[in-house]
Amino acid sequence: MRTMRVAVAAVESHGGAHRGIRLAGVDGAPLPAFDPGAHIDVLLPGGLVRQYSLANAPSQRRYYEICVRRDGASRGGSAYLHDHLTLGETVEISLPRNHFRLDAAARYLLVAGGVGITPLLSMARDLDERGTPFILHCYGRSESDVPYLRTLREGFDHGEVVLHFSAAGDSLRGAVPAQFHTPSADALIYTCGPRGFMDQVDAAALEHGWQASQIRREAFDAAPSNVRHVNDAFEVELASSGRVFVIPPDQTIAAVLQAARIPVSLSCEQGLCGSCLTDIKAGQADHRDEVQSDEEKRSHRQIALCCSRAVTSRLVLDL
């Protein structure tokens, strides 16, 4: 994983639970380009690595903007970024990666839940600059639960923003956005937020006649596996050397390969970031990542080494 050092150029509170952080190049030069929907890894003390979506428009390369929600069950990531990160401090980050790309469409319906607004805000800013119409629906319990509230209320020239607060009786469970009732073949739906929220968005869109191929989503947490934790062992063969490794029920492919000193690129280790996606030469995977689309998973071209397993007795990997 290629990394670079950046400096904390600004911090801003977005309600009590969210902290906006701007990261600028230490030399003042423009940062590497990215597309809307991209994220970066932030490398923290103690070996912690956390992924955060970029909220700024791709045209703004003087800094990267992330928003961090304080997690009461934090293992150190959000707690450090909320309580210890200071202005001027330097941190190491990865180059931007993108598994939530903004595909071409005539119009867009963006649906955000809480801090899920961050990649969708980058998309909205990019679409606004390009003059492409969109509607952004943003859901939260109350005003303090929605980051970038002031920006959202200022609005956009080419897009509409609709705020929904469940504390005021306006929730996705109560009523879906009006646009769901009139499916449009030339539009795409992008959603980001808690998994249950996105499941509701998917179900509502499909119920009203949208096609599954028109829906894009990004997860912030790993899905609970519906496969038993104790699985049969399987084999992994490395195409370059022919070496074969047995993957036992209680270990991941990545763990076994690392123990054998086979280089494996890892970051989130939850199937969320795509760092460990590896090409499959032969065999079929039991996909458990949240990076690949359903179509990509059906193709069995790649596997996430950190979490996925095998359907076939052996996988041949491009390693």
PDB file of C-alpha atoms in Angstrom:
ATOM      1  CA  MET A   1       0.000   0.000   0.000  1.00  0.00           C
ATOM      2  CA  ARG A   2       1.458   3.345  -1.054  1.00  0.00           C
ATOM      3  CA  THR A   3       1.236   6.027   1.605  1.00  0.00           C
ATOM      4  CA  MET A   4       1.989   9.716   2.094  1.00  0.00           C
ATOM      5  CA  ARG A   5       2.198  12.115   5.015  1.00  0.00           C
ATOM      6  CA  VAL A   6      -0.321  14.921   5.380  1.00  0.00           C
ATOM      7  CA  ALA A   7      -0.922  17.608   7.979  1.00  0.00           C
ATOM      8  CA  VAL A   8      -4.115  18.438   9.850  1.00  0.00           C
ATOM      9  CA  ALA A   9      -5.101  21.782   8.317  1.00  0.00           C
ATOM     10  CA  ALA A  10      -8.503  22.259   9.986  1.00  0.00           C
ATOM     11  CA  VAL A  11     -10.960  20.565  12.310  1.00  0.00           C
ATOM     12  CA  GLU A  12     -14.653  21.315  12.691  1.00  0.00           C
ATOM     13  CA  SER A  13     -17.360  19.951  14.955  1.00  0.00           C
ATOM     14  CA  HIS A  14     -20.477  18.682  13.213  1.00  0.00           C
ATOM     15  CA  GLY A  15     -22.680  18.210  16.229  1.00  0.00           C
ATOM     16  CA  GLY A  16     -21.376  16.349  19.242  1.00  0.00           C
ATOM     17  CA  ALA A  17     -20.812  13.048  17.475  1.00  0.00           C
ATOM     18  CA  HIS A  18     -18.951  14.069  14.305  1.00  0.00           C
ATOM     19  CA  ARG A  19     -15.629  15.744  13.644  1.00  0.00           C
ATOM     20  CA  GLY A  20     -14.677  17.070  10.231  1.00  0.00           C
ATOM     21  CA  ILE A  21     -10.944  16.944   9.484  1.00  0.00           C
ATOM     22  CA  ARG A  22      -9.068  18.503   6.569  1.00  0.00           C
ATOM     23  CA  LEU A  23      -5.747  16.958   5.622  1.00  0.00           C
ATOM     24  CA  ALA A  24      -3.337  18.936   3.447  1.00  0.00           C
ATOM     25  CA  GLY A  25      -0.007  18.106   1.842  1.00  0.00           C
ATOM     26  CA  VAL A  26       2.931  18.941   4.110  1.00  0.00           C
ATOM     27  CA  ASP A  27       4.595  20.782   1.225  1.00  0.00           C
ATOM     28  CA  GLY A  28       1.465  22.647   0.181  1.00  0.00           C
ATOM     29  CA  ALA A  29       1.341  20.907  -3.207  1.00  0.00           C
ATOM     30  CA  PRO A  30      -1.960  19.585  -4.610  1.00  0.00           C
ATOM     31  CA  LEU A  31      -2.857  16.133  -3.349  1.00  0.00           C
ATOM     32  CA  PRO A  32      -3.267  13.147  -5.707  1.00  0.00           C
ATOM     33  CA  ALA A  33      -6.432  13.160  -7.792  1.00  0.00           C
ATOM     34  CA  PHE A  34      -9.478  11.110  -6.819  1.00  0.00           C
ATOM     35  CA  ASP A  35     -13.008  10.439  -8.036  1.00  0.00           C
ATOM     36  CA  PRO A  36     -16.198  11.007  -6.002  1.00  0.00           C
ATOM     37  CA  GLY A  37     -16.909   8.071  -3.722  1.00  0.00           C
ATOM     38  CA  ALA A  38     -13.218   7.457  -2.969  1.00  0.00           C
ATOM     39  CA  HIS A  39     -11.808   6.754   0.484  1.00  0.00           C
ATOM     40  CA  ILE A  40      -8.428   6.824   2.181  1.00  0.00           C
ATOM     41  CA  ASP A  41      -6.816   4.715   4.874  1.00  0.00           C
ATOM     42  CA  VAL A  42      -5.609   6.671   7.898  1.00  0.00           C
ATOM     43  CA  LEU A  43      -2.703   5.035   9.735  1.00  0.00           C
ATOM     44  CA  LEU A  44      -2.926   5.701  13.458  1.00  0.00           C
ATOM     45  CA  PRO A  45      -0.676   5.017  16.465  1.00  0.00           C
ATOM     46  CA  GLY A  46      -0.513   1.416  17.604  1.00  0.00           C
ATOM     47  CA  GLY A  47      -0.829   0.050  14.095  1.00  0.00           C
ATOM     48  CA  LEU A  48      -4.496   0.991  13.719  1.00  0.00           C
ATOM     49  CA  VAL A  49      -5.751   1.526  10.155  1.00  0.00           C
ATOM     50  CA  ARG A  50      -9.148   3.086   9.512  1.00  0.00           C
ATOM     51  CA  GLN A  51     -10.975   3.924   6.278  1.00  0.00           C
ATOM     52  CA  TYR A  52     -12.774   7.221   5.721  1.00  0.00           C
ATOM     53  CA  SER A  53     -14.623   8.476   2.657  1.00  0.00           C
ATOM     54  CA  LEU A  54     -13.573  11.795   1.139  1.00  0.00           C
ATOM     55  CA  ALA A  55     -16.270  14.478   1.373  1.00  0.00           C
ATOM     56  CA  ASN A  56     -14.731  17.237  -0.753  1.00  0.00           C
ATOM     57  CA  ALA A  57     -15.220  17.611  -4.489  1.00  0.00           C
ATOM     58  CA  PRO A  58     -12.498  16.006  -6.639  1.00  0.00           C
ATOM     59  CA  SER A  59     -11.751  19.445  -8.058  1.00  0.00           C
ATOM     60  CA  GLN A  60     -10.608  20.528  -4.585  1.00  0.00           C
ATOM     61  CA  ARG A  61      -7.143  19.036  -4.231  1.00  0.00           C
ATOM     62  CA  ARG A  62      -5.621  21.423  -1.694  1.00  0.00           C
ATOM     63  CA  TYR A  63      -6.877  19.080   1.001  1.00  0.00           C
ATOM     64  CA  TYR A  64      -8.743  15.834   1.677  1.00  0.00           C
ATOM     65  CA  GLU A  65     -11.800  16.202   3.886  1.00  0.00           C
ATOM     66  CA  ILE A  66     -13.042  13.356   6.076  1.00  0.00           C
ATOM     67  CA  CYS A  67     -15.697  13.165   8.768  1.00  0.00           C
ATOM     68  CA  VAL A  68     -15.284  10.890  11.778  1.00  0.00           C
ATOM     69  CA  ARG A  69     -18.206   9.766  13.920  1.00  0.00           C
ATOM     70  CA  ARG A  70     -17.379   9.147  17.565  1.00  0.00           C
ATOM     71  CA  ASP A  71     -17.962   5.465  18.230  1.00  0.00           C
ATOM     72  CA  GLY A  72     -18.741   4.545  21.822  1.00  0.00           C
ATOM     73  CA  ALA A  73     -17.318   1.087  21.174  1.00  0.00           C
ATOM     74  CA  SER A  74     -14.222   2.468  19.480  1.00  0.00           C
ATOM     75  CA  ARG A  75     -11.126   0.266  19.497  1.00  0.00           C
ATOM     76  CA  GLY A  76      -9.041   3.446  19.305  1.00  0.00           C
ATOM     77  CA  GLY A  77      -9.657   4.899  15.851  1.00  0.00           C
ATOM     78  CA  SER A  78     -12.465   7.406  16.323  1.00  0.00           C
ATOM     79  CA  ALA A  79     -11.420   8.077  19.926  1.00  0.00           C
ATOM     80  CA  TYR A  80      -7.945   9.122  18.803  1.00  0.00           C
ATOM     81  CA  LEU A  81      -9.197  11.299  15.960  1.00  0.00           C
ATOM     82  CA  HIS A  82     -11.714  13.019  18.237  1.00  0.00           C
ATOM     83  CA  ASP A  83      -9.710  13.397  21.424  1.00  0.00           C
ATOM     84  CA  HIS A  84      -6.037  13.539  20.456  1.00  0.00           C
ATOM     85  CA  LEU A  85      -5.559  14.714  16.862  1.00  0.00           C
ATOM     86  CA  THR A  86      -4.452  18.360  16.822  1.00  0.00           C
ATOM     87  CA  LEU A  87      -3.969  21.109  14.249  1.00  0.00           C
ATOM     88  CA  GLY A  88      -0.624  20.863  12.500  1.00  0.00           C
ATOM     89  CA  GLU A  89      -0.111  17.221  13.453  1.00  0.00           C
ATOM     90  CA  THR A  90       1.031  14.985  10.630  1.00  0.00           C
ATOM     91  CA  VAL A  91      -0.473  11.590   9.881  1.00  0.00           C
ATOM     92  CA  GLU A  92       0.172   8.923   7.293  1.00  0.00           C
ATOM     93  CA  ILE A  93      -2.557   8.063   4.815  1.00  0.00           C
ATOM     94  CA  SER A  94      -2.941   5.856   1.772  1.00  0.00           C
ATOM     95  CA  LEU A  95      -3.551   7.170  -1.701  1.00  0.00           C
ATOM     96  CA  PRO A  96      -7.289   7.373  -2.471  1.00  0.00           C
ATOM     97  CA  ARG A  97      -9.023   4.180  -3.576  1.00  0.00           C
ATOM     98  CA  ASN A  98     -12.524   3.870  -4.971  1.00  0.00           C
ATOM     99  CA  HIS A  99     -14.981   0.964  -4.888  1.00  0.00           C
ATOM    100  CA  PHE A 100     -18.047   3.255  -4.924  1.00  0.00           C
ATOM    101  CA  ARG A 101     -17.658   4.964  -8.262  1.00  0.00           C
ATOM    102  CA  LEU A 102     -20.116   7.429  -9.701  1.00  0.00           C
ATOM    103  CA  ASP A 103     -21.266   5.719 -12.899  1.00  0.00           C
ATOM    104  CA  ALA A 104     -22.678   7.708 -15.805  1.00  0.00           C
ATOM    105  CA  ALA A 105     -26.391   8.577 -15.663  1.00  0.00           C
ATOM    106  CA  ALA A 106     -28.704  11.410 -16.678  1.00  0.00           C
ATOM    107  CA  ARG A 107     -29.761  12.054 -13.080  1.00  0.00           C
ATOM    108  CA  TYR A 108     -29.086  10.727  -9.606  1.00  0.00           C
ATOM    109  CA  LEU A 109     -30.973   9.955  -6.423  1.00  0.00           C
ATOM    110  CA  LEU A 110     -28.599  10.071  -3.430  1.00  0.00           C
ATOM    111  CA  VAL A 111     -29.849   8.676  -0.106  1.00  0.00           C
ATOM    112  CA  ALA A 112     -27.675   9.105   3.001  1.00  0.00           C
ATOM    113  CA  GLY A 113     -28.063   7.880   6.563  1.00  0.00           C
ATOM    114  CA  GLY A 114     -26.066   9.777   9.200  1.00  0.00           C
ATOM    115  CA  VAL A 115     -22.325   9.867   8.505  1.00  0.00           C
ATOM    116  CA  GLY A 116     -23.067   8.036   5.252  1.00  0.00           C
ATOM    117  CA  ILE A 117     -23.412  11.543   3.832  1.00  0.00           C
ATOM    118  CA  THR A 118     -19.633  11.836   3.329  1.00  0.00           C
ATOM    119  CA  PRO A 119     -19.139  10.005   0.001  1.00  0.00           C
ATOM    120  CA  LEU A 120     -22.514  11.231  -1.246  1.00  0.00           C
ATOM    121  CA  LEU A 121     -21.550  14.822  -0.441  1.00  0.00           C
ATOM    122  CA  SER A 122     -18.464  14.433  -2.616  1.00  0.00           C
ATOM    123  CA  MET A 123     -20.714  13.108  -5.367  1.00  0.00           C
ATOM    124  CA  ALA A 124     -23.185  15.965  -4.937  1.00  0.00           C
ATOM    125  CA  ARG A 125     -20.416  18.549  -5.110  1.00  0.00           C
ATOM    126  CA  ASP A 126     -18.996  16.947  -8.243  1.00  0.00           C
ATOM    127  CA  LEU A 127     -22.401  16.652  -9.939  1.00  0.00           C
ATOM    128  CA  ASP A 128     -23.207  20.265  -9.062  1.00  0.00           C
ATOM    129  CA  GLU A 129     -19.991  21.481 -10.657  1.00  0.00           C
ATOM    130  CA  ARG A 130     -20.836  19.490 -13.793  1.00  0.00           C
ATOM    131  CA  GLY A 131     -24.412  20.750 -13.914  1.00  0.00           C
ATOM    132  CA  THR A 132     -25.883  17.259 -13.580  1.00  0.00           C
ATOM    133  CA  PRO A 133     -29.253  17.120 -11.788  1.00  0.00           C
ATOM    134  CA  PHE A 134     -29.600  15.180  -8.537  1.00  0.00           C
ATOM    135  CA  ILE A 135     -31.706  14.951  -5.407  1.00  0.00           C
ATOM    136  CA  LEU A 136     -29.978  14.261  -2.098  1.00  0.00           C
ATOM    137  CA  HIS A 137     -32.084  12.828   0.730  1.00  0.00           C
ATOM    138  CA  CYS A 138     -30.307  12.891   4.086  1.00  0.00           C
ATOM    139  CA  TYR A 139     -31.674  11.026   7.124  1.00  0.00           C
ATOM    140  CA  GLY A 140     -30.783  11.405  10.795  1.00  0.00           C
ATOM    141  CA  ARG A 141     -32.362  11.273  14.224  1.00  0.00           C
ATOM    142  CA  SER A 142     -32.051  15.037  14.678  1.00  0.00           C
ATOM    143  CA  GLU A 143     -30.028  17.991  13.420  1.00  0.00           C
ATOM    144  CA  SER A 144     -27.044  16.994  15.548  1.00  0.00           C
ATOM    145  CA  ASP A 145     -26.996  13.573  13.883  1.00  0.00           C
ATOM    146  CA  VAL A 146     -26.422  14.987  10.379  1.00  0.00           C
ATOM    147  CA  PRO A 147     -22.873  16.119   9.528  1.00  0.00           C
ATOM    148  CA  TYR A 148     -22.422  19.083   7.178  1.00  0.00           C
ATOM    149  CA  LEU A 149     -25.866  20.420   8.083  1.00  0.00           C
ATOM    150  CA  ARG A 150     -24.942  24.015   7.213  1.00  0.00           C
ATOM    151  CA  THR A 151     -23.567  22.965   3.816  1.00  0.00           C
ATOM    152  CA  LEU A 152     -26.670  20.923   3.091  1.00  0.00           C
ATOM    153  CA  ARG A 153     -28.967  23.787   4.017  1.00  0.00           C
ATOM    154  CA  GLU A 154     -27.040  26.147   1.758  1.00  0.00           C
ATOM    155  CA  GLY A 155     -27.939  23.781  -1.061  1.00  0.00           C
ATOM    156  CA  PHE A 156     -26.642  23.420  -4.605  1.00  0.00           C
ATOM    157  CA  ASP A 157     -27.247  25.125  -7.922  1.00  0.00           C
ATOM    158  CA  HIS A 158     -28.131  21.943  -9.795  1.00  0.00           C
ATOM    159  CA  GLY A 159     -29.346  19.655  -7.026  1.00  0.00           C
ATOM    160  CA  GLU A 160     -32.065  19.521  -4.395  1.00  0.00           C
ATOM    161  CA  VAL A 161     -31.452  18.594  -0.741  1.00  0.00           C
ATOM    162  CA  VAL A 162     -34.186  17.083   1.429  1.00  0.00           C
ATOM    163  CA  LEU A 163     -33.487  16.628   5.157  1.00  0.00           C
ATOM    164  CA  HIS A 164     -35.351  14.014   7.200  1.00  0.00           C
ATOM    165  CA  PHE A 165     -35.314  13.847  11.021  1.00  0.00           C
ATOM    166  CA  SER A 166     -36.839  10.787  12.665  1.00  0.00           C
ATOM    167  CA  ALA A 167     -37.245  12.668  15.969  1.00  0.00           C
ATOM    168  CA  ALA A 168     -39.756  14.850  14.102  1.00  0.00           C
ATOM    169  CA  GLY A 169     -41.563  11.805  12.709  1.00  0.00           C
ATOM    170  CA  ASP A 170     -39.877  11.843   9.289  1.00  0.00           C
ATOM    171  CA  SER A 171     -38.128   8.533   8.731  1.00  0.00           C
ATOM    172  CA  LEU A 172     -37.566   6.110   5.887  1.00  0.00           C
ATOM    173  CA  ARG A 173     -39.790   3.570   7.649  1.00  0.00           C
ATOM    174  CA  GLY A 174     -42.636   6.085   7.673  1.00  0.00           C
ATOM    175  CA  ALA A 175     -42.451   7.168   4.036  1.00  0.00           C
ATOM    176  CA  VAL A 176     -40.013   6.717   1.176  1.00  0.00           C
ATOM    177  CA  PRO A 177     -38.890   9.663  -0.968  1.00  0.00           C
ATOM    178  CA  ALA A 178     -41.440  10.639  -3.610  1.00  0.00           C
ATOM    179  CA  GLN A 179     -38.914   9.936  -6.369  1.00  0.00           C
ATOM    180  CA  PHE A 180     -39.036   6.223  -5.516  1.00  0.00           C
ATOM    181  CA  HIS A 181     -42.606   6.093  -6.828  1.00  0.00           C
ATOM    182  CA  THR A 182     -41.579   7.065 -10.365  1.00  0.00           C
ATOM    183  CA  PRO A 183     -38.672   4.854 -11.515  1.00  0.00           C
ATOM    184  CA  SER A 184     -36.550   6.394 -14.250  1.00  0.00           C
ATOM    185  CA  ALA A 185     -34.537   4.205 -16.620  1.00  0.00           C
ATOM    186  CA  ASP A 186     -31.837   6.857 -17.031  1.00  0.00           C
ATOM    187  CA  ALA A 187     -31.260   7.415 -13.288  1.00  0.00           C
ATOM    188  CA  LEU A 188     -29.141   5.739 -10.622  1.00  0.00           C
ATOM    189  CA  ILE A 189     -29.667   5.438  -6.866  1.00  0.00           C
ATOM    190  CA  TYR A 190     -26.642   5.767  -4.568  1.00  0.00           C
ATOM    191  CA  THR A 191     -27.022   5.034  -0.862  1.00  0.00           C
ATOM    192  CA  CYS A 192     -24.647   4.971   2.092  1.00  0.00           C
ATOM    193  CA  GLY A 193     -25.224   4.554   5.808  1.00  0.00           C
ATOM    194  CA  PRO A 194     -25.914   1.829   8.367  1.00  0.00           C
ATOM    195  CA  ARG A 195     -26.581  -1.559   6.817  1.00  0.00           C
ATOM    196  CA  GLY A 196     -30.205  -1.771   7.960  1.00  0.00           C
ATOM    197  CA  PHE A 197     -30.868   1.675   6.513  1.00  0.00           C
ATOM    198  CA  MET A 198     -29.431   0.696   3.134  1.00  0.00           C
ATOM    199  CA  ASP A 199     -31.450  -2.516   3.164  1.00  0.00           C
ATOM    200  CA  GLN A 200     -34.587  -0.392   3.550  1.00  0.00           C
ATOM    201  CA  VAL A 201     -33.526   1.816   0.633  1.00  0.00           C
ATOM    202  CA  ASP A 202     -32.924  -1.240  -1.553  1.00  0.00           C
ATOM    203  CA  ALA A 203     -36.240  -2.845  -0.618  1.00  0.00           C
ATOM    204  CA  ALA A 204     -38.218   0.348  -1.206  1.00  0.00           C
ATOM    205  CA  ALA A 205     -36.609   0.990  -4.577  1.00  0.00           C
ATOM    206  CA  LEU A 206     -37.193  -2.563  -5.803  1.00  0.00           C
ATOM    207  CA  GLU A 207     -40.763  -2.568  -4.521  1.00  0.00           C
ATOM    208  CA  HIS A 208     -41.524   0.539  -6.580  1.00  0.00           C
ATOM    209  CA  GLY A 209     -40.084  -0.829  -9.795  1.00  0.00           C
ATOM    210  CA  TRP A 210     -36.433   0.216  -9.810  1.00  0.00           C
ATOM    211  CA  GLN A 211     -34.005  -2.362 -11.137  1.00  0.00           C
ATOM    212  CA  ALA A 212     -31.308  -3.836  -8.902  1.00  0.00           C
ATOM    213  CA  SER A 213     -28.744  -2.739 -11.500  1.00  0.00           C
ATOM    214  CA  GLN A 214     -29.706   0.897 -10.797  1.00  0.00           C
ATOM    215  CA  ILE A 215     -28.781   0.737  -7.104  1.00  0.00           C
ATOM    216  CA  ARG A 216     -25.274   1.383  -5.734  1.00  0.00           C
ATOM    217  CA  ARG A 217     -24.355   1.163  -2.050  1.00  0.00           C
ATOM    218  CA  GLU A 218     -21.357   1.381   0.247  1.00  0.00           C
ATOM    219  CA  ALA A 219     -21.135  -0.254   3.651  1.00  0.00           C
ATOM    220  CA  PHE A 220     -19.427   1.200   6.725  1.00  0.00           C
ATOM    221  CA  ASP A 221     -19.535  -2.053   8.678  1.00  0.00           C
ATOM    222  CA  ALA A 222     -18.985  -5.660   7.805  1.00  0.00           C
ATOM    223  CA  ALA A 223     -22.043  -7.812   7.190  1.00  0.00           C
ATOM    224  CA  PRO A 224     -22.728 -10.582   9.668  1.00  0.00           C
ATOM    225  CA  SER A 225     -21.917 -13.819   7.907  1.00  0.00           C
ATOM    226  CA  ASN A 226     -24.835 -16.121   7.188  1.00  0.00           C
ATOM    227  CA  VAL A 227     -22.375 -18.977   6.817  1.00  0.00           C
ATOM    228  CA  ARG A 228     -21.304 -21.008   9.855  1.00  0.00           C
ATOM    229  CA  HIS A 229     -18.065 -19.709  11.351  1.00  0.00           C
ATOM    230  CA  VAL A 230     -16.674 -23.253  11.422  1.00  0.00           C
ATOM    231  CA  ASN A 231     -16.305 -24.194   7.753  1.00  0.00           C
ATOM    232  CA  ASP A 232     -14.612 -27.036   5.996  1.00  0.00           C
ATOM    233  CA  ALA A 233     -10.946 -26.540   5.270  1.00  0.00           C
ATOM    234  CA  PHE A 234      -9.956 -25.856   1.680  1.00  0.00           C
ATOM    235  CA  GLU A 235      -6.762 -25.431  -0.321  1.00  0.00           C
ATOM    236  CA  VAL A 236      -5.168 -22.377  -1.909  1.00  0.00           C
ATOM    237  CA  GLU A 237      -2.622 -22.793  -4.672  1.00  0.00           C
ATOM    238  CA  LEU A 238      -0.286 -19.973  -5.734  1.00  0.00           C
ATOM    239  CA  ALA A 239      -0.175 -19.812  -9.527  1.00  0.00           C
ATOM    240  CA  SER A 240       3.383 -18.429  -9.642  1.00  0.00           C
ATOM    241  CA  SER A 241       5.012 -21.236  -7.651  1.00  0.00           C
ATOM    242  CA  GLY A 242       2.499 -24.063  -7.415  1.00  0.00           C
ATOM    243  CA  ARG A 243       2.743 -24.001  -3.618  1.00  0.00           C
ATOM    244  CA  VAL A 244      -0.409 -25.246  -1.903  1.00  0.00           C
ATOM    245  CA  PHE A 245      -1.671 -24.124   1.511  1.00  0.00           C
ATOM    246  CA  VAL A 246      -4.456 -25.609   3.584  1.00  0.00           C
ATOM    247  CA  ILE A 247      -6.812 -22.955   4.996  1.00  0.00           C
ATOM    248  CA  PRO A 248      -8.264 -24.360   8.241  1.00  0.00           C
ATOM    249  CA  PRO A 249     -11.770 -23.500   9.467  1.00  0.00           C
ATOM    250  CA  ASP A 250     -10.580 -20.930  12.003  1.00  0.00           C
ATOM    251  CA  GLN A 251      -8.098 -18.981   9.853  1.00  0.00           C
ATOM    252  CA  THR A 252      -8.363 -16.654   6.885  1.00  0.00           C
ATOM    253  CA  ILE A 253      -6.466 -17.024   3.630  1.00  0.00           C
ATOM    254  CA  ALA A 254      -4.549 -13.855   4.477  1.00  0.00           C
ATOM    255  CA  ALA A 255      -3.482 -15.167   7.896  1.00  0.00           C
ATOM    256  CA  VAL A 256      -2.189 -18.448   6.475  1.00  0.00           C
ATOM    257  CA  LEU A 257      -0.273 -16.741   3.663  1.00  0.00           C
ATOM    258  CA  GLN A 258       1.250 -14.151   5.985  1.00  0.00           C
ATOM    259  CA  ALA A 259       2.399 -16.901   8.349  1.00  0.00           C
ATOM    260  CA  ALA A 260       4.199 -18.419   5.354  1.00  0.00           C
ATOM    261  CA  ARG A 261       5.802 -15.025   4.594  1.00  0.00           C
ATOM    262  CA  ILE A 262       3.763 -14.554   1.417  1.00  0.00           C
ATOM    263  CA  PRO A 263       3.248 -10.771   0.953  1.00  0.00           C
ATOM    264  CA  VAL A 264      -0.421  -9.821   1.300  1.00  0.00           C
ATOM    265  CA  SER A 265      -1.770  -6.275   1.139  1.00  0.00           C
ATOM    266  CA  LEU A 266      -4.093  -5.743   4.103  1.00  0.00           C
ATOM    267  CA  SER A 267      -5.868  -2.743   5.580  1.00  0.00           C
ATOM    268  CA  CYS A 268      -9.335  -3.075   7.143  1.00  0.00           C
ATOM    269  CA  GLU A 269      -9.286  -6.912   7.456  1.00  0.00           C
ATOM    270  CA  GLN A 270     -13.107  -6.856   7.356  1.00  0.00           C
ATOM    271  CA  GLY A 271     -13.797  -7.002   3.631  1.00  0.00           C
ATOM    272  CA  LEU A 272     -14.597  -3.286   3.416  1.00  0.00           C
ATOM    273  CA  CYS A 273     -11.654  -1.636   1.667  1.00  0.00           C
ATOM    274  CA  GLY A 274     -10.551  -3.880  -1.202  1.00  0.00           C
ATOM    275  CA  SER A 275      -6.849  -3.779  -0.353  1.00  0.00           C
ATOM    276  CA  CYS A 276      -6.523  -7.561  -0.410  1.00  0.00           C
ATOM    277  CA  LEU A 277      -8.598  -8.310  -3.520  1.00  0.00           C
ATOM    278  CA  THR A 278      -6.669 -10.925  -5.500  1.00  0.00           C
ATOM    279  CA  ASP A 279      -7.376 -12.447  -8.911  1.00  0.00           C
ATOM    280  CA  ILE A 280      -8.697 -16.005  -9.008  1.00  0.00           C
ATOM    281  CA  LYS A 281      -7.197 -18.255 -11.684  1.00  0.00           C
ATOM    282  CA  ALA A 282      -9.392 -21.295 -10.935  1.00  0.00           C
ATOM    283  CA  GLY A 283     -12.118 -22.244  -8.472  1.00  0.00           C
ATOM    284  CA  GLN A 284     -15.051 -20.415  -6.939  1.00  0.00           C
ATOM    285  CA  ALA A 285     -15.100 -18.246  -3.836  1.00  0.00           C
ATOM    286  CA  ASP A 286     -17.550 -17.940  -0.961  1.00  0.00           C
ATOM    287  CA  HIS A 287     -17.592 -14.130  -1.093  1.00  0.00           C
ATOM    288  CA  ARG A 288     -17.989 -12.300   2.222  1.00  0.00           C
ATOM    289  CA  ASP A 289     -16.651  -8.873   1.309  1.00  0.00           C
ATOM    290  CA  GLU A 290     -18.642  -5.644   0.920  1.00  0.00           C
ATOM    291  CA  VAL A 291     -16.487  -4.232  -1.881  1.00  0.00           C
ATOM    292  CA  GLN A 292     -17.459  -6.190  -4.967  1.00  0.00           C
ATOM    293  CA  SER A 293     -20.849  -5.890  -6.640  1.00  0.00           C
ATOM    294  CA  ASP A 294     -23.138  -8.897  -6.923  1.00  0.00           C
ATOM    295  CA  GLU A 295     -22.160  -9.191 -10.577  1.00  0.00           C
ATOM    296  CA  GLU A 296     -18.456  -9.136  -9.705  1.00  0.00           C
ATOM    297  CA  LYS A 297     -18.966 -11.807  -7.081  1.00  0.00           C
ATOM    298  CA  ARG A 298     -20.818 -14.035  -9.525  1.00  0.00           C
ATOM    299  CA  SER A 299     -17.901 -13.753 -11.948  1.00  0.00           C
ATOM    300  CA  HIS A 300     -15.462 -15.156  -9.306  1.00  0.00           C
ATOM    301  CA  ARG A 301     -12.651 -13.083 -10.799  1.00  0.00           C
ATOM    302  CA  GLN A 302     -11.362 -11.811  -7.448  1.00  0.00           C
ATOM    303  CA  ILE A 303     -11.451 -12.749  -3.781  1.00  0.00           C
ATOM    304  CA  ALA A 304     -10.934 -10.753  -0.585  1.00  0.00           C
ATOM    305  CA  LEU A 305      -8.223 -12.683   1.227  1.00  0.00           C
ATOM    306  CA  CYS A 306      -9.072 -11.195   4.619  1.00  0.00           C
ATOM    307  CA  CYS A 307     -12.572 -12.643   4.960  1.00  0.00           C
ATOM    308  CA  SER A 308     -13.792 -14.779   2.053  1.00  0.00           C
ATOM    309  CA  ARG A 309     -13.482 -18.535   1.746  1.00  0.00           C
ATOM    310  CA  ALA A 310     -14.049 -21.144  -0.968  1.00  0.00           C
ATOM    311  CA  VAL A 311     -16.952 -23.020  -2.460  1.00  0.00           C
ATOM    312  CA  THR A 312     -14.657 -25.372  -4.358  1.00  0.00           C
ATOM    313  CA  SER A 313     -12.098 -27.557  -2.616  1.00  0.00           C
ATOM    314  CA  ARG A 314      -9.217 -25.545  -4.105  1.00  0.00           C
ATOM    315  CA  LEU A 315      -8.658 -21.980  -5.256  1.00  0.00           C
ATOM    316  CA  VAL A 316      -5.799 -21.070  -7.574  1.00  0.00           C
ATOM    317  CA  LEU A 317      -4.766 -17.467  -6.916  1.00  0.00           C
ATOM    318  CA  ASP A 318      -2.733 -15.067  -9.015  1.00  0.00           C
ATOM    319  CA  LEU A 319       0.047 -14.864  -6.445  1.00  0.00           C
TER     320      LEU A 319
END
